[in-house]
Coordinates of C-alpha atoms and ligand atoms in Angstrom, one line a residue:
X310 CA -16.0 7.8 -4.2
X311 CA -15.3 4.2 -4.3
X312 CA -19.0 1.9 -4.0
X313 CA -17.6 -2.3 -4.1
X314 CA -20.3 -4.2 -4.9
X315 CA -21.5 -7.0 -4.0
X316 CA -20.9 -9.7 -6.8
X317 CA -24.4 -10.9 -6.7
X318 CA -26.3 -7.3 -6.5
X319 CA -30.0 -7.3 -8.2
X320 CA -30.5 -5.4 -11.2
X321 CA -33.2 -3.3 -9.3
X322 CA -30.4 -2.8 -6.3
X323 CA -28.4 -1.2 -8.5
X324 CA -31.0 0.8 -10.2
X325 CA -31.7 2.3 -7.0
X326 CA -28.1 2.9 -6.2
X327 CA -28.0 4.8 -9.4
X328 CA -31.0 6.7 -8.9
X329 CA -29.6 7.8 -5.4
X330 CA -26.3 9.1 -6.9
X331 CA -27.9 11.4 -9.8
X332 CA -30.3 13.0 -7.2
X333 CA -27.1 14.0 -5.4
X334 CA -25.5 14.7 -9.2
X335 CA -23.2 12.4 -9.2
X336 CA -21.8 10.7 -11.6
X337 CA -21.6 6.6 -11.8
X338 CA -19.1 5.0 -13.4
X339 CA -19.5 1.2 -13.7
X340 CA -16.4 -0.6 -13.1
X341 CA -15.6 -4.3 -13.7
X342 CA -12.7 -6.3 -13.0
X343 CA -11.0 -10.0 -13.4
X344 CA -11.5 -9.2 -9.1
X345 CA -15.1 -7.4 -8.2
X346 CA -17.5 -4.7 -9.6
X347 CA -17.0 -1.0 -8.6
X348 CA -19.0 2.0 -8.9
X349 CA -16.7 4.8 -9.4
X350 CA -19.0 7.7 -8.3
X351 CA -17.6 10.8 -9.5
X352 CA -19.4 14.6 -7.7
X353 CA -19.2 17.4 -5.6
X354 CA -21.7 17.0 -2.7
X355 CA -20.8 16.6 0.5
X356 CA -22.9 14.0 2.1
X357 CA -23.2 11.3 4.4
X358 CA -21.4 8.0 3.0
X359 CA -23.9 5.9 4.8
X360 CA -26.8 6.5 3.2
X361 CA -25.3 4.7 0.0
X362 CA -23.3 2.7 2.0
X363 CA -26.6 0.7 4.1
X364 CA -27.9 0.2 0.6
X365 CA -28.9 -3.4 -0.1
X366 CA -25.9 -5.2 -2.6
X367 CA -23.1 -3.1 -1.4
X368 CA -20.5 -4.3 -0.2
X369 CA -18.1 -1.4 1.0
X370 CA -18.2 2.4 0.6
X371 CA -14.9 4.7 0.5
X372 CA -15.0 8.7 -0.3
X373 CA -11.5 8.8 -2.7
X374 CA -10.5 13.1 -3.5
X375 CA -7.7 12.3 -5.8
X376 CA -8.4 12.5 -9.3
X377 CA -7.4 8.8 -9.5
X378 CA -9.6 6.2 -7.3
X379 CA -9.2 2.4 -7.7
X380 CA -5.3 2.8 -7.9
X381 CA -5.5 4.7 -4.7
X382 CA -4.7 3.1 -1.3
X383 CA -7.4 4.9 0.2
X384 CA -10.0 2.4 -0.3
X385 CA -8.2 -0.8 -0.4
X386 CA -6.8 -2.2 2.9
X387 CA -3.1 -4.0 2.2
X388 CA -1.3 -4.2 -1.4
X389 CA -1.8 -5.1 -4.8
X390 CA 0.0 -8.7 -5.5
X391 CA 0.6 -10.2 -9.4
X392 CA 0.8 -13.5 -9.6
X393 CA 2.6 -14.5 -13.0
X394 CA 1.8 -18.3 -12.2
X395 CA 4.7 -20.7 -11.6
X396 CA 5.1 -19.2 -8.1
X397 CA 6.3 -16.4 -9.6
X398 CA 4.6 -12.9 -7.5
X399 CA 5.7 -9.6 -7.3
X400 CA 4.4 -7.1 -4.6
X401 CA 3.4 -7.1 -0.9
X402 CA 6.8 -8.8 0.0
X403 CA 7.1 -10.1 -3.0
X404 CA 10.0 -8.2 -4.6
X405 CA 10.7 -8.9 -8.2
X406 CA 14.0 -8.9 -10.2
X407 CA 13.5 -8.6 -14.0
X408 CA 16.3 -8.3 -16.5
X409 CA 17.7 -8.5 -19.5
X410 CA 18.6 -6.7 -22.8
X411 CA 17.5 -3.1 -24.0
X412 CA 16.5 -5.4 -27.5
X413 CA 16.6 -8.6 -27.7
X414 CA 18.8 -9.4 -30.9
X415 CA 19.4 -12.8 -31.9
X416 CA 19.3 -16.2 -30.5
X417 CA 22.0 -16.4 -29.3
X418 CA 21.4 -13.5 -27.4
X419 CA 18.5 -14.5 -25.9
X420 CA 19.6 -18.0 -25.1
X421 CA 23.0 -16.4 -23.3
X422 CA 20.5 -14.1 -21.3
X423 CA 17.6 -17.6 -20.3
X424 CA 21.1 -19.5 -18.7
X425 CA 21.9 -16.5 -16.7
X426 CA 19.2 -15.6 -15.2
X427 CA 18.3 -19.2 -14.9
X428 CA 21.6 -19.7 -12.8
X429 CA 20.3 -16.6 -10.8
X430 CA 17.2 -17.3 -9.8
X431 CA 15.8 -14.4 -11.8
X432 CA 12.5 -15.7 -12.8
X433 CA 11.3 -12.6 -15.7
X434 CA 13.4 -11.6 -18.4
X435 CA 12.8 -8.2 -20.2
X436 CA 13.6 -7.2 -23.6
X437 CA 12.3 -5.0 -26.8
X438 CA 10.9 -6.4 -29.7
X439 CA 9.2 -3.5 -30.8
X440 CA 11.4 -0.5 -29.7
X441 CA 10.7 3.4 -29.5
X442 CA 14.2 4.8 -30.8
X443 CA 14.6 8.7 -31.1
X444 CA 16.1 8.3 -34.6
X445 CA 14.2 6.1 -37.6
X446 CA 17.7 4.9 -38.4
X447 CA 18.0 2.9 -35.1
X448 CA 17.7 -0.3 -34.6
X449 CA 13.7 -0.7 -33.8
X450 CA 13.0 -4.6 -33.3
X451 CA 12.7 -7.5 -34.3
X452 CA 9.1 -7.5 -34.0
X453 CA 6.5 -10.8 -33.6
X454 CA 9.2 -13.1 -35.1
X455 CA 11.9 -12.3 -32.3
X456 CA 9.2 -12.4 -29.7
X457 CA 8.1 -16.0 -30.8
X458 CA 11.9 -17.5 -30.8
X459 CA 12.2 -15.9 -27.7
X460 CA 9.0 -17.2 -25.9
X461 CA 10.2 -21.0 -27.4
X462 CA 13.3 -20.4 -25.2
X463 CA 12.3 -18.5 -22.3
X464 CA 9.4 -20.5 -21.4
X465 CA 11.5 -24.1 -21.9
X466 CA 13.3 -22.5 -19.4
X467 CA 10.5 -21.3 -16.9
X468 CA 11.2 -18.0 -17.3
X469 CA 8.8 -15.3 -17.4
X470 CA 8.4 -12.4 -20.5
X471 CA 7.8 -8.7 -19.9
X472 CA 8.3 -6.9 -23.0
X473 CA 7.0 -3.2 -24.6
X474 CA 3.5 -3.0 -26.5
X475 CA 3.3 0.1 -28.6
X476 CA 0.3 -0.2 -30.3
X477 CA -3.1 -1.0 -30.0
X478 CA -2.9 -3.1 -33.0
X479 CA 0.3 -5.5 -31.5
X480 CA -1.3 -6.5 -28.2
X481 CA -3.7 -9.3 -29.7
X482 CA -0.5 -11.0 -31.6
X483 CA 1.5 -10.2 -28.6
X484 CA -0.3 -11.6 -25.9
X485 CA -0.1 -15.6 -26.5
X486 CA 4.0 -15.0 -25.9
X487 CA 4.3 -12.9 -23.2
X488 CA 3.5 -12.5 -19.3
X489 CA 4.0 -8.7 -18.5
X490 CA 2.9 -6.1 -21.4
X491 CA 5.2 -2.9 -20.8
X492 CA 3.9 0.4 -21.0
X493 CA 7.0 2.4 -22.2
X494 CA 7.7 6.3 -21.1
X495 CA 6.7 7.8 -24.5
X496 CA 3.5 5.7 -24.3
X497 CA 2.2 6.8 -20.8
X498 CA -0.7 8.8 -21.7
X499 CA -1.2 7.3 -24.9
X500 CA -4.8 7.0 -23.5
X501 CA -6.0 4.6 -26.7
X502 CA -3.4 1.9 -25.9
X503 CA -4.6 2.2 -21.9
X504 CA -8.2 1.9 -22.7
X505 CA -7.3 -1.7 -24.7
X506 CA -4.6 -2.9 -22.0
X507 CA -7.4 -2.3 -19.7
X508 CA -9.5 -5.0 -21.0
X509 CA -6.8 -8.2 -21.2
X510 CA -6.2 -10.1 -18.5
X511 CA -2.6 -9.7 -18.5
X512 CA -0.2 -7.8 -15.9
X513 CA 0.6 -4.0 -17.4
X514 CA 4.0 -2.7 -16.4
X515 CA 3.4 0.8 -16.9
X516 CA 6.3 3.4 -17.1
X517 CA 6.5 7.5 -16.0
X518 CA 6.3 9.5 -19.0
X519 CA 9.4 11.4 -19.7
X520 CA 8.0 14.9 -17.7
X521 CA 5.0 13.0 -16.5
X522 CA 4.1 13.4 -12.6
X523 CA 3.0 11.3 -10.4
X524 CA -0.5 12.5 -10.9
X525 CA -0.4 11.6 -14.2
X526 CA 1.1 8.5 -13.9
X527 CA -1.8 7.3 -11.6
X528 CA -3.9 8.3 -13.7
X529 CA -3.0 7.1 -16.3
X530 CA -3.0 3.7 -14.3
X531 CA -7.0 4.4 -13.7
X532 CA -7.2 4.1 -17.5
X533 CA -6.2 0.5 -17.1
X534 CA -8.2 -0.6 -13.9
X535 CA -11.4 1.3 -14.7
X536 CA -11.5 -0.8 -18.3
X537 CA -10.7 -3.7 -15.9
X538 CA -7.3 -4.6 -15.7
X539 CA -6.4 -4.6 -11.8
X540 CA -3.1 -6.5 -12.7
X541 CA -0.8 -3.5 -12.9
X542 CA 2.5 -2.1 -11.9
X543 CA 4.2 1.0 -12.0
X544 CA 7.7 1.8 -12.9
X545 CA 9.6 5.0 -12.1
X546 CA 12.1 5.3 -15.0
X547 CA 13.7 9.0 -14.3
X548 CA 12.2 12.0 -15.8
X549 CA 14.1 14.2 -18.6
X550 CA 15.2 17.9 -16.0
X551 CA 17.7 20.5 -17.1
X552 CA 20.7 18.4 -15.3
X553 CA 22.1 16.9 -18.5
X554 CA 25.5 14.9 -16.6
X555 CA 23.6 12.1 -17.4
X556 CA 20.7 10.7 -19.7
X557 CA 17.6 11.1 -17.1
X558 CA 17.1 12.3 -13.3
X559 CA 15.8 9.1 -11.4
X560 CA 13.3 10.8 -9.2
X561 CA 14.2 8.4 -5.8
X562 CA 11.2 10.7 -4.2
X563 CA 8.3 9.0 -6.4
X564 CA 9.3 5.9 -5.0
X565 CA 8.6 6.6 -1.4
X566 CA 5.6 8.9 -2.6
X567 CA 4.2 6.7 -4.7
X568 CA 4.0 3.6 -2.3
X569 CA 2.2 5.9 0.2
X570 CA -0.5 6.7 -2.8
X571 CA -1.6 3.8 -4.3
X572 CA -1.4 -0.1 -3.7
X573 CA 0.2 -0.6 -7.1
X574 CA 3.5 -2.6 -6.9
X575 CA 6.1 0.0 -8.1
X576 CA 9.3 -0.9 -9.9
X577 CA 12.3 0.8 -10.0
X578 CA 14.4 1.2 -13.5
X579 CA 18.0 2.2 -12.6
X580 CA 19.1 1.3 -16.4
X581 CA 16.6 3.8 -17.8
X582 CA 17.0 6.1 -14.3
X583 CA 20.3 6.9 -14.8
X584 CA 21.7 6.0 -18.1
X585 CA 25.2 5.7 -16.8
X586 CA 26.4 1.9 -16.6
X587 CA 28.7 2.2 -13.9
X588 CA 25.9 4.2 -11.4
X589 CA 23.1 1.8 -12.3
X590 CA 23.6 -0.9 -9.0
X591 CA 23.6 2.7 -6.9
X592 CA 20.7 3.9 -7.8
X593 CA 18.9 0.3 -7.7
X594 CA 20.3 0.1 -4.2
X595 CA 18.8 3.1 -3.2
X596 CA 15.8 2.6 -4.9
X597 CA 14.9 -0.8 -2.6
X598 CA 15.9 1.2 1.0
X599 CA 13.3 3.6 -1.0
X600 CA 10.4 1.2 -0.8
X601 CA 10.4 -0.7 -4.8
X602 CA 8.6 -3.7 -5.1
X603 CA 11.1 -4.6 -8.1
X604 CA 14.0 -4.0 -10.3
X605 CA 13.7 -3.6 -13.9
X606 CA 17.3 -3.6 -15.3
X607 CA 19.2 -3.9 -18.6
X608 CA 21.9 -7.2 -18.9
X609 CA 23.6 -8.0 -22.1
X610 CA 26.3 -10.4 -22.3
X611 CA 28.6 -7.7 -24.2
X612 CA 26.8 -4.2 -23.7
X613 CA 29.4 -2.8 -25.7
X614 CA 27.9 -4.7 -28.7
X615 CA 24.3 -4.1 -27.6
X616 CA 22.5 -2.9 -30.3
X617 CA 20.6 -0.2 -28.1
X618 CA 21.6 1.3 -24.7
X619 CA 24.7 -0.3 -24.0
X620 CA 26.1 2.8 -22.2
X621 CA 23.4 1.8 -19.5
X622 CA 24.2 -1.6 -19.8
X623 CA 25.5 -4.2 -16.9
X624 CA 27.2 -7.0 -17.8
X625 CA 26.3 -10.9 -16.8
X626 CA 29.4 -10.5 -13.3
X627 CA 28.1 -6.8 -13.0
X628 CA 24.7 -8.1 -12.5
X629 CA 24.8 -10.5 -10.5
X630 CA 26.2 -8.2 -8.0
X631 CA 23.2 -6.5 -7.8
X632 CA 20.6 -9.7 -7.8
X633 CA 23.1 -11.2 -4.5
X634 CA 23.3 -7.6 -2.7
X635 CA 19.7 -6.5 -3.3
X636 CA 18.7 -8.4 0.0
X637 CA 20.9 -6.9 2.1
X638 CA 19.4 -3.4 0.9
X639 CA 15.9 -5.1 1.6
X640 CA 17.2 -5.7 5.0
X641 CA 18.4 -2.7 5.8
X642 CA 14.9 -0.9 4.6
X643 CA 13.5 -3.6 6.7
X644 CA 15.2 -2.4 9.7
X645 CA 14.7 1.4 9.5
Ligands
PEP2190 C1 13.1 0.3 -22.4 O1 12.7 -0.3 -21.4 O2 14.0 -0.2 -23.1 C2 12.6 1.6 -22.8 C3 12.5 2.0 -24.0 O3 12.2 2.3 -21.7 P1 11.5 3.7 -21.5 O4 10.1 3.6 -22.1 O5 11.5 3.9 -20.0 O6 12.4 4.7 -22.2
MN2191 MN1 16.4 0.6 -23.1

């Protein structure tokens, strides 16, 4: 159950809302956000939502079953909307085009990548600085340093940063250079690193674990709004299955699904989705007739010198395919 409160409930108002849930054995959760105060009341009763709900400082009552709640769009009429500033929004209509390398390298690098998406409208680049590789001996980042050279170009050029946190300990030097923290797959129930994204005020793009479902993905997702981060997206990045033509299965079904669950924006990633350069604009394709909010997708000037997943890699003229097409694919969804 979902109580929004009124922003200027008495102390005593919600003493007695309290009192009234733990006769029923229920358990209150107090929930604040950069948008409202929540109680999250968690219990097994059945009873008659209106007894809370006529209770003086509240502002709206909802009964939520799923094991999530805020993220759910059982309670909250319309969708989720972030707004990065510089009239840059992604979700309800909004839909977002982020790219850019798997790492980001060098300057040179980034400045190649800041012209073209600059000359493509594409308003948020991605890019590692601290990477998750499956062997030690992989490249892994350039950490802070290649974060800060790459904030000094990016935002001379108006252009937005979502990039991967993997640490607690990173976010507080992180989060003066970057717009979008990224929750990567192997971190999606690293519940520590949800708890602390929970309490900046920045948007969290948060990916599906590897075998995670979609259970678990919202969530993990709660973790972040119930510390009092609202500002979050999701990101279906194909799970690991026993099919093995090619890296990862993207799993088109949690897009639809997942739109009709919560209010979240959710982003597709064909890159990570597929694995296979020459299927990626497919499966991004399919994912907007699905219902995404976005597309998260890796651009290198020269994926064959990428220094991590150029196999998955468009080029600059591959990708711009994609960012002129992708509205005629939001058409067509538009239309069915
Ligand atoms: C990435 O975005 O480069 C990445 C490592 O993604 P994922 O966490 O989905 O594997
Ligand atoms: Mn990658």
């Amino acid at each position: 159950m979902i109580i929004q409160l009124e922003p200027n409930i008495k102390e005593e108002e919600l003493e007695v809302l309290k009192s009234q849930l733990s006769s029923i054995k229920y358990k209150a959760n107090k929930v604040s956000t950069q948008f409202g105060d929540y109680i999250v009341a968690v219990g097994k009763k059945d009873f008659d939502i209106r007894t809370i709900g006529k209770l003086p400082g509240i502002k709206d009552i909802h009964r939520v079953s799923d094991a999530y709640k805020l993220v759910s769009k059982k309670w909250k009429v319309g969708q989720t909307q972030l707004d990065l500033g510089d009239e840059v929004k992604i979700g309800d209509g909004e839909f977002a085009l982020m790219a850019g390398p798997c790492s980001i390298e060098s300057e040179e690098q980034i400045q190649k990548t800041v012209e073209h998406l600059k000359a493509n409208g594409v308003k948020i680049m991605r890019g590692g600085v601290y990477k998750p590789r499956s062997s030690p001996y992989s490249f892994r980042g350039l950490g802070i340093d290649g974060l800060k050279l790459w904030h000094q170009i990016a935002s001379e050029a108006g252009i937005k940063i979502i990039t991967e946190v993997m640490m607690v300990e990173q976010i507080d030097s992180m989060i003066d250079y970057i717009d979008v923290f990224q929750v990567g797959a192997r971190n999606a129930q690293n519940f520590n690193l949800l708890d602390a994204l929970g309490k900046v005020d920045k948007p969290v793009l948060l990916k599906r674990g590897m075998s995670g479902t979609l259970d678990e993905l919202l969530q993990s997702a709660e973790y972040i709004f119930s510390n009092g981060n609202e500002k979050i997206m999701l990101c279906e990045r194909g799970i690991r299955t026993y099919e093995n033509a090619y890296r990862n299965v993207f799993d088109i079904n949690a897009i639809a699904t997942l739109k009709e669950k919560t209010h979240l924006p959710v982003i597709a990633d064909p890159s990570h989705g597929i694995g296979v350069r020459r299927f990626v604009d497919k499966i991004a394709y399919a994912a907007t007739v699905a219902g995404a909010d976005g597309i998260i997708m890796e651009v290198h000037h020269s994926p064959e010198k990428a220094f991590s997943d150029g196999q998955q890699t468009l080029n600059f003229q591959e990708a711009e395919t994609v960012y002129k097409k992708v509205d005629k694919y939001l058409e067509l969804r538009d239309s069915l």
